[in-house]
CSV table of C-alpha atoms and ligand atoms in Angstrom, one decimal:
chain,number,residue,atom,x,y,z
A,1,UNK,CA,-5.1,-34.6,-5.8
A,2,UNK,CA,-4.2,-31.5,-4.1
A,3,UNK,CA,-5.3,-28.3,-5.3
A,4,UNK,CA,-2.6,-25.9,-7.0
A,5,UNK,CA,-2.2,-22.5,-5.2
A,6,UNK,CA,-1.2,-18.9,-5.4
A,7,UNK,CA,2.4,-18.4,-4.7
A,8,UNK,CA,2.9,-17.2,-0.9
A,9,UNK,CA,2.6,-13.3,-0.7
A,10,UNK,CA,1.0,-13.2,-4.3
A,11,UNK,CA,-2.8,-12.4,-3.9
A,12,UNK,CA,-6.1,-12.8,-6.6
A,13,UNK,CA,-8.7,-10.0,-6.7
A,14,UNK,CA,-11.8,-11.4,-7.3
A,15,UNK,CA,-14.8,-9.4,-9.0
A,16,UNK,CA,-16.6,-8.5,-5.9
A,17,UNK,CA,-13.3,-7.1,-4.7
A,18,UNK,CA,-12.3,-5.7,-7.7
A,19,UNK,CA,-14.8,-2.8,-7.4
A,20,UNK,CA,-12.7,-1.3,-4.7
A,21,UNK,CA,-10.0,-1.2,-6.3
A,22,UNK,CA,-11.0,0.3,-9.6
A,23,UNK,CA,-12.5,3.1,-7.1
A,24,UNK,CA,-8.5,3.6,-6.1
A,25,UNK,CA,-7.1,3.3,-9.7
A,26,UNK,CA,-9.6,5.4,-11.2
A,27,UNK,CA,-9.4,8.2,-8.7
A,28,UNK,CA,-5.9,7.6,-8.9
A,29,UNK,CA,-5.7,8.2,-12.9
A,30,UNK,CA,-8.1,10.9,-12.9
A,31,UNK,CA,-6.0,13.1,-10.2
A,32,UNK,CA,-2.9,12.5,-12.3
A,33,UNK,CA,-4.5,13.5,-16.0
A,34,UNK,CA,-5.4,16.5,-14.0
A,35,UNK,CA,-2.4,17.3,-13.4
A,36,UNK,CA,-0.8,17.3,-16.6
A,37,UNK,CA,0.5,13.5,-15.9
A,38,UNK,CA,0.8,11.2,-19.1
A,39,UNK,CA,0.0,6.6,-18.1
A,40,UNK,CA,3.4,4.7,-19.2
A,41,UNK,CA,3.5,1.6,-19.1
A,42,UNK,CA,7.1,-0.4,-18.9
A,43,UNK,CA,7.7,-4.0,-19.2
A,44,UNK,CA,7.5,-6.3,-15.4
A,45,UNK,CA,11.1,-7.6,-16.2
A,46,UNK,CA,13.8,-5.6,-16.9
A,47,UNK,CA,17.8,-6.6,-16.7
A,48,UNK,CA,19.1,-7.2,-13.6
A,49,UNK,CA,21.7,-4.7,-13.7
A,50,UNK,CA,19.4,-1.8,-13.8
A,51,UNK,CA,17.9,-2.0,-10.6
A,52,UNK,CA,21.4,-2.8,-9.4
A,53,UNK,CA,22.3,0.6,-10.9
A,54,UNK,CA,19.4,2.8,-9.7
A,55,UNK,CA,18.7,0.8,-6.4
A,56,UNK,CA,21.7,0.6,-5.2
A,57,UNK,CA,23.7,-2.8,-4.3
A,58,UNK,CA,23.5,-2.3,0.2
A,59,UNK,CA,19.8,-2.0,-0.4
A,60,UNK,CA,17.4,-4.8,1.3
A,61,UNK,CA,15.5,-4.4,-2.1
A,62,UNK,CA,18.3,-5.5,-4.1
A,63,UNK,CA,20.3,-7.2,-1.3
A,64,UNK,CA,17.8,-10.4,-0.9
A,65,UNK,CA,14.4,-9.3,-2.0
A,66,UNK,CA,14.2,-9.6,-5.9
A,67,UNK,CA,12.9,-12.2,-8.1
A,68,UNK,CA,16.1,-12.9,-10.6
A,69,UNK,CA,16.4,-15.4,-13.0
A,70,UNK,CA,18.7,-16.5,-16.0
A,71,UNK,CA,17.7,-16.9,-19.5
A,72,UNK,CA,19.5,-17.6,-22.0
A,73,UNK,CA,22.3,-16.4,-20.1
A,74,UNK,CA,20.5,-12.9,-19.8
A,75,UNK,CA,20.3,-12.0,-15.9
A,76,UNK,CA,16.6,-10.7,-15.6
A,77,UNK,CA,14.8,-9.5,-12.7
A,78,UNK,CA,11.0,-9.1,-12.2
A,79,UNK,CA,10.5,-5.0,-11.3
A,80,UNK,CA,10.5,-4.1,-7.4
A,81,UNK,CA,9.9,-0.9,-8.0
A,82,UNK,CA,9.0,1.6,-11.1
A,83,UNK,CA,11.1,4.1,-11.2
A,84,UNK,CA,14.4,2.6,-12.5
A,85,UNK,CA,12.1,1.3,-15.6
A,86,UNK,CA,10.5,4.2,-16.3
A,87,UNK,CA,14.0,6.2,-16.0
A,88,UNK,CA,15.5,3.2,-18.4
A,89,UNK,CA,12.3,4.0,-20.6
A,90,UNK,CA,12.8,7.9,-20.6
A,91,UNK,CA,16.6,7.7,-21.4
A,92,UNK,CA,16.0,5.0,-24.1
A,93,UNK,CA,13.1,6.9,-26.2
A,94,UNK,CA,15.1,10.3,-26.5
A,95,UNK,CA,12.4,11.6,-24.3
A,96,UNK,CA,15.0,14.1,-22.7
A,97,UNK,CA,16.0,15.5,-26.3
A,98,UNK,CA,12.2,16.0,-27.5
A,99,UNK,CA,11.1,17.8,-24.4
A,100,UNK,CA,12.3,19.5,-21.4
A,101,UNK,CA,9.7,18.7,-18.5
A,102,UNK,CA,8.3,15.1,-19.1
A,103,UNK,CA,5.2,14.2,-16.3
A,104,UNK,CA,4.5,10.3,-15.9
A,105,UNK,CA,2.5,8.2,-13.6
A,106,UNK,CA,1.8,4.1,-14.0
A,107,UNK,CA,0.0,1.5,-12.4
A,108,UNK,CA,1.3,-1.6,-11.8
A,109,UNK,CA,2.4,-4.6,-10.3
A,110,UNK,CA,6.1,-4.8,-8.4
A,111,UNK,CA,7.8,-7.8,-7.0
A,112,UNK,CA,9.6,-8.0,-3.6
A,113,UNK,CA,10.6,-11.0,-1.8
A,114,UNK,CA,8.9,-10.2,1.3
A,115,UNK,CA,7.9,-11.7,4.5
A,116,UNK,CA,4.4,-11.3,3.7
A,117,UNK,CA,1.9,-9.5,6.5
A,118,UNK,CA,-0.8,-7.2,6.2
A,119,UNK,CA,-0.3,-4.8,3.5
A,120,UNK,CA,3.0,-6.2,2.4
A,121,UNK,CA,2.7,-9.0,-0.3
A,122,UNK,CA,5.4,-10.2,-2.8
A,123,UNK,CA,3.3,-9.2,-6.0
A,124,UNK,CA,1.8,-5.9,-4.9
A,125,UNK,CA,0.4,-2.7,-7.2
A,126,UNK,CA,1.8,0.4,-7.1
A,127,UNK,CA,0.4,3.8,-8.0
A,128,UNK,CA,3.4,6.4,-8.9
A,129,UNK,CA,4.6,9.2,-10.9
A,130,UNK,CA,7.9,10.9,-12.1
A,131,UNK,CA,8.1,14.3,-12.7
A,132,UNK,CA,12.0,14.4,-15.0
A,133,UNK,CA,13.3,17.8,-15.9
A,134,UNK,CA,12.0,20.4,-13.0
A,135,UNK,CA,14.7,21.1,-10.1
A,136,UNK,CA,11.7,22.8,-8.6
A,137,UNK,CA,11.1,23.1,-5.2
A,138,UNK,CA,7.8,24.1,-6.7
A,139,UNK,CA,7.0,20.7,-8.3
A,140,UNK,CA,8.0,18.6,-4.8
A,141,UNK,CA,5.3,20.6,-3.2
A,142,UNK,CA,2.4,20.2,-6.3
A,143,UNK,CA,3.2,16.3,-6.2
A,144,UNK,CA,2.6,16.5,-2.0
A,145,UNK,CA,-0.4,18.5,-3.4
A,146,UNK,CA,-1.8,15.9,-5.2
A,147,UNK,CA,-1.0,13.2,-3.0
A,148,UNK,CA,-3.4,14.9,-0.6
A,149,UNK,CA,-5.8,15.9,-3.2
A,150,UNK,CA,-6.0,11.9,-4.0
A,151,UNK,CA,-6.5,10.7,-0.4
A,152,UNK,CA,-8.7,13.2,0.2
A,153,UNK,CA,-10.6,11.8,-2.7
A,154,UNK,CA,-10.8,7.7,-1.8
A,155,UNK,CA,-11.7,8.5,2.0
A,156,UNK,CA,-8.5,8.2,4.0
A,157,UNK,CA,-8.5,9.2,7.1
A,158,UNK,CA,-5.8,10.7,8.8
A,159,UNK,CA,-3.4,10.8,6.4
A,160,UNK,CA,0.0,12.8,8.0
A,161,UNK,CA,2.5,13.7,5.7
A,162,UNK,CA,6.3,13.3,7.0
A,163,UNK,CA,9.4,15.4,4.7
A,164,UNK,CA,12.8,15.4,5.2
A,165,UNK,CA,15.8,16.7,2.6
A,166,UNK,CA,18.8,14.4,2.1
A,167,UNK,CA,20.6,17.1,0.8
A,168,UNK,CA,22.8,16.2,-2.0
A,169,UNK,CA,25.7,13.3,-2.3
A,170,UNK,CA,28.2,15.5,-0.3
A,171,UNK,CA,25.7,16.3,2.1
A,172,UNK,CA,24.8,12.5,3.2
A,173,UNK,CA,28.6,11.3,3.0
A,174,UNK,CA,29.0,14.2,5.5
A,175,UNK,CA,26.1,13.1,7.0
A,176,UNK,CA,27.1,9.5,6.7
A,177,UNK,CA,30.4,10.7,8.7
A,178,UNK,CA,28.6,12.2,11.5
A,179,UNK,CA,26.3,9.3,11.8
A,180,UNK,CA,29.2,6.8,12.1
A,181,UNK,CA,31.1,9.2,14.4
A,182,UNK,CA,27.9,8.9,16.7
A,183,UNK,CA,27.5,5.7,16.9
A,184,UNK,CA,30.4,3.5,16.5
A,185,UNK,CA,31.2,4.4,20.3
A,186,UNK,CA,27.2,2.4,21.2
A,187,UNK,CA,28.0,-0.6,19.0
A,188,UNK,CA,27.4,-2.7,21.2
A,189,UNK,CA,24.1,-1.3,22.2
A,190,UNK,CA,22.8,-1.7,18.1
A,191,UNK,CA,20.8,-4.7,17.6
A,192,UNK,CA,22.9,-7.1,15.7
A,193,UNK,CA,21.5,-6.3,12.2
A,194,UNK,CA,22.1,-2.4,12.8
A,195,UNK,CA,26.1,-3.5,13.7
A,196,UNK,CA,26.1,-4.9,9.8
A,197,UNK,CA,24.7,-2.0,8.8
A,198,UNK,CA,26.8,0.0,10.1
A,199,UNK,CA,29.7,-0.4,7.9
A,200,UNK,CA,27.5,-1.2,5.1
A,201,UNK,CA,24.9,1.5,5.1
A,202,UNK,CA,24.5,3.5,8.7
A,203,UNK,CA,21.5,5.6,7.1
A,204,UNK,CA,19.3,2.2,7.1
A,205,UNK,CA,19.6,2.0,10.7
A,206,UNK,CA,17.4,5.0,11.0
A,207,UNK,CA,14.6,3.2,9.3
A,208,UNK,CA,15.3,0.5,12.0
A,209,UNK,CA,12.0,-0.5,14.2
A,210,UNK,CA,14.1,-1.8,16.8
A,211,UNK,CA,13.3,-0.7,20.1
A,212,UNK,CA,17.5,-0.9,20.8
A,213,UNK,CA,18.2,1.2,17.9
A,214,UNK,CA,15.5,3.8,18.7
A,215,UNK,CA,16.7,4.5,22.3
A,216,UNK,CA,20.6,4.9,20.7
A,217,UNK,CA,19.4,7.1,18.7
A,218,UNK,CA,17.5,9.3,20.5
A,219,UNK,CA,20.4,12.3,20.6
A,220,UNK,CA,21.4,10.9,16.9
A,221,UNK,CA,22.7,14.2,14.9
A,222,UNK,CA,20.4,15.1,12.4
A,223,UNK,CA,21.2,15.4,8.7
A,224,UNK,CA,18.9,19.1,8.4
A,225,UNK,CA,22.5,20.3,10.1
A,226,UNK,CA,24.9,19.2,7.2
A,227,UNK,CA,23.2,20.2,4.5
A,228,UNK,CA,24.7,23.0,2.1
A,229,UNK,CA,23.2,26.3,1.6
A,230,UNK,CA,21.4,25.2,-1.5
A,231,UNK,CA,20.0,22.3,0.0
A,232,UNK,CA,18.5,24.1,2.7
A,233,UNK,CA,17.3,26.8,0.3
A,234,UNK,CA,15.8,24.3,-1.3
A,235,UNK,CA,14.2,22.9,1.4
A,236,UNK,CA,13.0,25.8,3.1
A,237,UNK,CA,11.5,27.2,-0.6
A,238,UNK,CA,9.2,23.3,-0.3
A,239,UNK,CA,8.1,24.2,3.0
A,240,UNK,CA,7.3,27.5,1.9
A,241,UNK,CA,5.3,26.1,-1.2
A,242,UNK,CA,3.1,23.6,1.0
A,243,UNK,CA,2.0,26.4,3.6
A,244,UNK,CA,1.3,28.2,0.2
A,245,UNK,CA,-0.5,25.4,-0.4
A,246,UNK,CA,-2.4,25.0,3.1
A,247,UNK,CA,-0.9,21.5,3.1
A,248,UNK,CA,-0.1,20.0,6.1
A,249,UNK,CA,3.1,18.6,7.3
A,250,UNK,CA,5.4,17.5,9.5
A,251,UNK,CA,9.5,17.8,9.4
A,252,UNK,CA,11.0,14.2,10.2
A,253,UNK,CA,14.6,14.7,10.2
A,254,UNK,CA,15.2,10.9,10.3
A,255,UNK,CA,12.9,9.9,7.5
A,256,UNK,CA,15.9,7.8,5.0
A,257,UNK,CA,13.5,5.5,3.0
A,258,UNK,CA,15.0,2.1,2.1
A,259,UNK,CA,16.0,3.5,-1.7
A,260,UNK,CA,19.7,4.8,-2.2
A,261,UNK,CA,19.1,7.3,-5.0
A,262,UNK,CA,17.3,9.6,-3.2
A,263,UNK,CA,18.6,13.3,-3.2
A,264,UNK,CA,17.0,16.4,-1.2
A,265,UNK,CA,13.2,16.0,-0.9
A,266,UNK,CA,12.1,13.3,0.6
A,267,UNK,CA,8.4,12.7,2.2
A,268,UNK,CA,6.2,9.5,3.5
A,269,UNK,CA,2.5,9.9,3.7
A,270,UNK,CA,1.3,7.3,6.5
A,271,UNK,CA,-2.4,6.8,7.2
A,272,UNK,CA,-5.3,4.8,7.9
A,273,UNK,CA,-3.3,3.5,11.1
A,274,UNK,CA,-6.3,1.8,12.8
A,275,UNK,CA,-6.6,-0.4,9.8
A,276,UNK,CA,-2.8,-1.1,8.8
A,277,UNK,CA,-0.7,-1.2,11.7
A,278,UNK,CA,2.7,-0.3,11.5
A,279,UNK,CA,2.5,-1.0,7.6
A,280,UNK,CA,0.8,2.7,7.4
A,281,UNK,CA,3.2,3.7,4.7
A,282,UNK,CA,0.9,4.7,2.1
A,283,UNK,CA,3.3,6.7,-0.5
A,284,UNK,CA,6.7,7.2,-0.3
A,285,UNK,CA,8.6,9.4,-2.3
A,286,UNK,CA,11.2,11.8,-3.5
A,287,UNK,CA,13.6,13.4,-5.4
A,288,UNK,CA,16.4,11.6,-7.1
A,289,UNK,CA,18.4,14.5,-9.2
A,290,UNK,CA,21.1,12.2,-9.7
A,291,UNK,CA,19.5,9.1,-11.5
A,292,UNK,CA,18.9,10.0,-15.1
A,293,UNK,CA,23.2,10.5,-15.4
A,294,UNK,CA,23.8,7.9,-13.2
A,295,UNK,CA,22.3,5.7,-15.8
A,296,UNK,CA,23.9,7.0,-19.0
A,297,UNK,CA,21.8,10.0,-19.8
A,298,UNK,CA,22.5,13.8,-19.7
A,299,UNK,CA,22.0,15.3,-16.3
A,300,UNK,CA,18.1,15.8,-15.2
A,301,UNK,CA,16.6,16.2,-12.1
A,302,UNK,CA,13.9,14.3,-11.1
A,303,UNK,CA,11.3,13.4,-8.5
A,304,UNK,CA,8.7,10.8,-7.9
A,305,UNK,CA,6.4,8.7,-6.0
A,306,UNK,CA,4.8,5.4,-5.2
A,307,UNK,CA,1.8,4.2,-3.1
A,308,UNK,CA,0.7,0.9,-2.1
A,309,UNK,CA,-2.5,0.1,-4.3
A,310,UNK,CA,-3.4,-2.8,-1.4
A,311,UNK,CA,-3.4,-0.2,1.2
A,312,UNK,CA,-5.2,2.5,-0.4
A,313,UNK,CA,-8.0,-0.1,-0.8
A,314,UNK,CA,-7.2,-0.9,2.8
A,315,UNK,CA,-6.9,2.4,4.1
A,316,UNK,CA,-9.9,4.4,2.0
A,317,UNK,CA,-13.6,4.4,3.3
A,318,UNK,CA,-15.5,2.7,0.2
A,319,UNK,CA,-18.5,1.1,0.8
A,320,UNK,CA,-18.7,-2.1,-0.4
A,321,UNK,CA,-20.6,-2.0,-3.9
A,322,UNK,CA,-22.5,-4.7,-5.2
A,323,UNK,CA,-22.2,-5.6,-8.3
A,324,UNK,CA,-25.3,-4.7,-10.7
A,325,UNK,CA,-27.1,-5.4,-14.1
A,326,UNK,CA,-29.3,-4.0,-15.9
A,327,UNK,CA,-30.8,-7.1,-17.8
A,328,UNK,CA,-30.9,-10.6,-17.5
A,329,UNK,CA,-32.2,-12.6,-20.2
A,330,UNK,CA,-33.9,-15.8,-18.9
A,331,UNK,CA,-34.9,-18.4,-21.7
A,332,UNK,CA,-36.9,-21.4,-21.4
A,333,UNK,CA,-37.0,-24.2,-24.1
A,334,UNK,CA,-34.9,-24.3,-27.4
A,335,UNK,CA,-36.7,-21.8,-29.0
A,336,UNK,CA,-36.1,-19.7,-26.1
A,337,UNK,CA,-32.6,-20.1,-26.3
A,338,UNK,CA,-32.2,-18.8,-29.7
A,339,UNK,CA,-34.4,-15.9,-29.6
A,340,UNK,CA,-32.6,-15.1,-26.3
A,341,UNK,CA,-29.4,-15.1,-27.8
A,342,UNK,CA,-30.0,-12.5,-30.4
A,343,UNK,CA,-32.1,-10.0,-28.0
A,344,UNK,CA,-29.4,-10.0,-25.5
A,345,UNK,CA,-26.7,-8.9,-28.2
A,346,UNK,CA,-29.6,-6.4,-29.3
A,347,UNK,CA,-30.0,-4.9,-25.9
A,348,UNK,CA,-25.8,-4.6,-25.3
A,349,UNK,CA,-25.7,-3.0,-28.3
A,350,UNK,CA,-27.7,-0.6,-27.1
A,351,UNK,CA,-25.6,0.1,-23.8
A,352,UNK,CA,-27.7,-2.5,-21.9
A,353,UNK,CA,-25.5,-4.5,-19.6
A,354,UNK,CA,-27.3,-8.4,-19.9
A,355,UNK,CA,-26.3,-11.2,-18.6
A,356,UNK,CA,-28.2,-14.4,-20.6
A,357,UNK,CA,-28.6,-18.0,-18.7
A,358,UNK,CA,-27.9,-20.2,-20.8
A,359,UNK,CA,-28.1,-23.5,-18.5
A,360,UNK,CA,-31.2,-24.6,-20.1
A,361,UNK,CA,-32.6,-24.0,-15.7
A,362,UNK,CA,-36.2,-24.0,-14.6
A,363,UNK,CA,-37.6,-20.1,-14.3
A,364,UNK,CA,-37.2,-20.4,-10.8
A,365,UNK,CA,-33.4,-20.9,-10.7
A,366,UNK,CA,-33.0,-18.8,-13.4
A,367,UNK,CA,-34.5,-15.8,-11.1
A,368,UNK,CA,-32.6,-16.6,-8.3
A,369,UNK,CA,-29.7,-16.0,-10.4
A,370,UNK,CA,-31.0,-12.7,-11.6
A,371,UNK,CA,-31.5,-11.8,-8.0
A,372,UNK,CA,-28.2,-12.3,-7.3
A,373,UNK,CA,-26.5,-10.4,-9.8
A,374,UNK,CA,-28.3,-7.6,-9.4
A,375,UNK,CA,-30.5,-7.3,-12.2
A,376,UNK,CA,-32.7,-4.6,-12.7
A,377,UNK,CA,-35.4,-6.5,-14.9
A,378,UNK,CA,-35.7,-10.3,-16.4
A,379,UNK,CA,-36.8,-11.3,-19.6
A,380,UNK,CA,-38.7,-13.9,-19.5
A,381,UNK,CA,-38.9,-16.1,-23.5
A,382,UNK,CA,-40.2,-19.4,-24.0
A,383,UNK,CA,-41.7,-21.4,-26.9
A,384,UNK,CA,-44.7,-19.3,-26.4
A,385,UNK,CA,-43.6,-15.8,-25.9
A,386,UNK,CA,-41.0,-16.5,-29.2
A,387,UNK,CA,-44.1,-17.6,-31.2
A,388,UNK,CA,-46.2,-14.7,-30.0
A,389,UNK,CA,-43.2,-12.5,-31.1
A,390,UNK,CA,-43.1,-11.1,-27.2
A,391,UNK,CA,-41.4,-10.9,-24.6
A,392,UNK,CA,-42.3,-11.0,-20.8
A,393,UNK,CA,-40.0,-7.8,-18.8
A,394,UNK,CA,-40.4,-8.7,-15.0
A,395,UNK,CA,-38.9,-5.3,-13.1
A,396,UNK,CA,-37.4,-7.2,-10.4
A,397,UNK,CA,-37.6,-4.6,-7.6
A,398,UNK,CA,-41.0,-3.8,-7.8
A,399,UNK,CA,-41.9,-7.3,-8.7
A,400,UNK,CA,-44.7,-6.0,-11.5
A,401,UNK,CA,-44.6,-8.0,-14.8
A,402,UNK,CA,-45.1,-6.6,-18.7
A,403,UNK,CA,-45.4,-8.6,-22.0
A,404,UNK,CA,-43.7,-6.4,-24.3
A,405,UNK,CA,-43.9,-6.7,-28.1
A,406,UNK,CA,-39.9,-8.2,-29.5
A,407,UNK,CA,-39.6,-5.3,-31.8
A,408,UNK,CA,-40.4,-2.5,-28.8
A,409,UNK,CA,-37.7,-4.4,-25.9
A,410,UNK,CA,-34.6,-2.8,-26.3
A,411,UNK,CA,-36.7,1.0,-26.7
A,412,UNK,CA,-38.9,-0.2,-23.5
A,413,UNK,CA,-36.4,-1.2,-21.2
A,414,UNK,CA,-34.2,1.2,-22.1
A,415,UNK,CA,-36.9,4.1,-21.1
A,416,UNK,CA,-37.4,1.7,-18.3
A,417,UNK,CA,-33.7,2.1,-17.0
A,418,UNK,CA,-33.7,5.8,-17.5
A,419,UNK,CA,-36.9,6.9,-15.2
A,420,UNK,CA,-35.1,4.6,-12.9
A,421,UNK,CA,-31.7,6.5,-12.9
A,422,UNK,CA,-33.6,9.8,-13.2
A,423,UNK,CA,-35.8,8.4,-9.7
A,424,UNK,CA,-32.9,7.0,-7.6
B,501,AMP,P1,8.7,2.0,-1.9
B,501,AMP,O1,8.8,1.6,-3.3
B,501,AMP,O2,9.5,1.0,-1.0
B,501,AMP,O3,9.1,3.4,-1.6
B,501,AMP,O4,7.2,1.8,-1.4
B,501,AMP,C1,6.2,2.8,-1.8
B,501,AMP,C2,4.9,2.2,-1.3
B,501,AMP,O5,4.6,1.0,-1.9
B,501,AMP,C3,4.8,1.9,0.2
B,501,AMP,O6,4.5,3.0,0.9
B,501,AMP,C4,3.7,0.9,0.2
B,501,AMP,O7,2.4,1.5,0.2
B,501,AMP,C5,3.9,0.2,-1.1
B,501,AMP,N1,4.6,-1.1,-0.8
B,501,AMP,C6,6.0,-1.2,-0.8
B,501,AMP,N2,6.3,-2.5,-0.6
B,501,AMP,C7,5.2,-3.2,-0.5
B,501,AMP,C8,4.8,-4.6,-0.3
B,501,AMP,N3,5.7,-5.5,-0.2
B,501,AMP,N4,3.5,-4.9,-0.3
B,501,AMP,C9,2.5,-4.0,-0.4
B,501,AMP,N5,2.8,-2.7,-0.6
B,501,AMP,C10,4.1,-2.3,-0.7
């Protein structure tokens, strides 16, 4: 019979894997509580028509890559992003009535029909926070703050941070205008999925990696020269912030994103390029002021972010960590077994981690297998050691062996594990 497997693009972390990316997730909540960020958590499958809504219908995201299904006549999509949720979640809670600045981050998985590739999967994690309620420019520049704060933290190299202001709706139908003005006249020159998009949604082409797209639009107009006065205020007050701040960054006037409800600041943090290839997009984020009305509740601004767990684990430094133990309880005979069972709930109780065999193996096997968990010490009870009321503690690194009274275990090896920690 054939063996059943993971959907295509849909990945399992394993344990020894795992480590990694608790070392991302942790960092990751950490950084956030220490910024005044409160975890949400939002349901995987909301209705379809939200992320219609807050995505926008000409986007690739809601164009061809979500997973929707019908039940019971409900349309139902799993999340792609978590933003539209989280705004759906904000709105529906009152949140907006009960306070006036609300700071959220998640974790979790998102869903995208993608061609899958190196850091781009179908179920992948995402990292990301909304900030509702602050038109700041002063909040866009603490969330770039953080975001460098955090990679700084996990061990990314490199990591280049690209903004860009969208200005408001006016600004990018103006812009919109002038893009269309420039290059309906080198149609023809557009690779064929740039001419759809250019009646459907020109600002996508500037996302396009097309080398035919990049050479038209090499003199393209940039949208930094529509904006209104307050836009550019607000833009310039951001920039200001981040030198404030001593963080780096570059101005990338054709930075779009593939997300319609972005308004003003917008930013990309690429990195570990070496590693990811053109996938380097680690966060991307922005403001979206218009959302939260868009979607039935009272006008708040509103900014965010996401990052890619997969390619933070990708992209940051960590060694690879082994997976350790302090105990493992190795019994031998039946009378082994039972005593074995009760000292190794005696010794987690007492905060010791123990890992007890019970495959009724020879000593020898059973060691191996403490070996290659990483156990600090084995203890060693058969028939004898049970009747003796003892117990043998083997210290596996230094290979030196102790019979140790039952009653005076957990106390020994627990002053056993502490010289060690206090020596390494
Ligand atoms: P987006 O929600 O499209 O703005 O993406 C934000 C971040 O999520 C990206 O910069 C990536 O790090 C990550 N991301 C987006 N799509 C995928 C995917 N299909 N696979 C893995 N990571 C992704």
């Amino acid at each position: 019979m054939n063996l059943l497997r993971a959907v295509k693009g849909m990945n399992d972390v394993l344990p020894g894997e795992m480590a990694r990316v608790q070392r991302v997730e942790r960092a990751f909540a950490r950084t956030m509580e220490l910024y005044g960020f409160g975890e949400v958590r939002t349901p995987l499958v909301e209705p379809t028509s939200l992320f219609v809504r807050a995505i926008g219908e000409a986007t690739d995201v809601v164009e061809k890559e979500m997973y929707t299904f019908t039940h019971h006549d409900e349309s139902l999509t799993l999340r792609p992003e978590g933003t539209a949720g989280a705004v759906r979640a904000y709105l529906e809670h009152g949140v907006p009535q009960a306070e006036p600045v609300t700071r959220w981050y998640y974790i979790g998985p998102m869903f995208r029909a993608e061609r899958p590739q190196r850091g781009r999967y179908r179920q992948f994690w995402q990292a990301g926070a909304e900030v509702f309620g602050d038109a700041g420019p002063a909040s866009d520049a603490e969330m770039i703050d953080l975001l460098v704060r955090f990679l700084r933290e996990i061990g990314v190299p490199d990591a280049r941070v690209m903004v860009n202001s969208l200005g408001d709706a006016a600004a990018r139908e103006r812009y919109r205008a002038a893009l269309v003005d420039y290059l309906t006249p080198k149609t023809d020159r557009l690779s064929p999925y740039s001419q759809r998009r250019l009646t459907e949604n020109p600002l996508r082409i500037l996302d396009s990696k097309d080398p035919r797209d990049a050479e038209v639009l090499a003199d393209a107009p940039s949208i930094l020269e529509v904006l209104s006065a307050e836009d550019t205020a607000h833009f310039d007050a951001f920039r200001r912030h981040l030198d404030a701040l001593g963080a780096p960054y570059e101005v990338a006037p054709r930075l779009v994103r593939g997300l319609d409800y972005y308004t003003r600041t917008l930013f990309e943090i690429k990195g570990a390029t070496a590693k990811l290839g053109a996938g380097d997009t680690l966060v991307g984020g922005g403001r979206y002021d218009g959302m939260v009305a868009d979607l039935g509740g009272p006008s708040v601004p509103a900014i965010g972010f996401a990052a890619g767990i997969e390619r933070l684990v990708i992209a940051s430094d960590s060694p690879e960590t082994k997976r350790s133990l302090d105990a493992f309880v190795a019994p031998l005979g039946d009378a082994g077994i039972a005593h074995c069972l009760v000292l190794a709930r005696d010794l987690r109780a007492a905060g010791v981690s123990t890992e007890l065999d019970g495959r009724k193996a020879t000593l020898k096997a059973q060691l191996r297998r403490a070996n290659a968990v990483g156990a600090r010490f084995a203890l060693i009870a058969g028939d004898d050691e049970v009747a003796r009321g003892v117990v043998q503690v083997k210290d596996l690194a230094r290979t030196q062996q102790e019979t140790v009274a039952r009653a005076d275990v957990v106390a020994t090896l627990r002053r056993k594990l502490g010289e060690n920690e206090s020596a390494s």
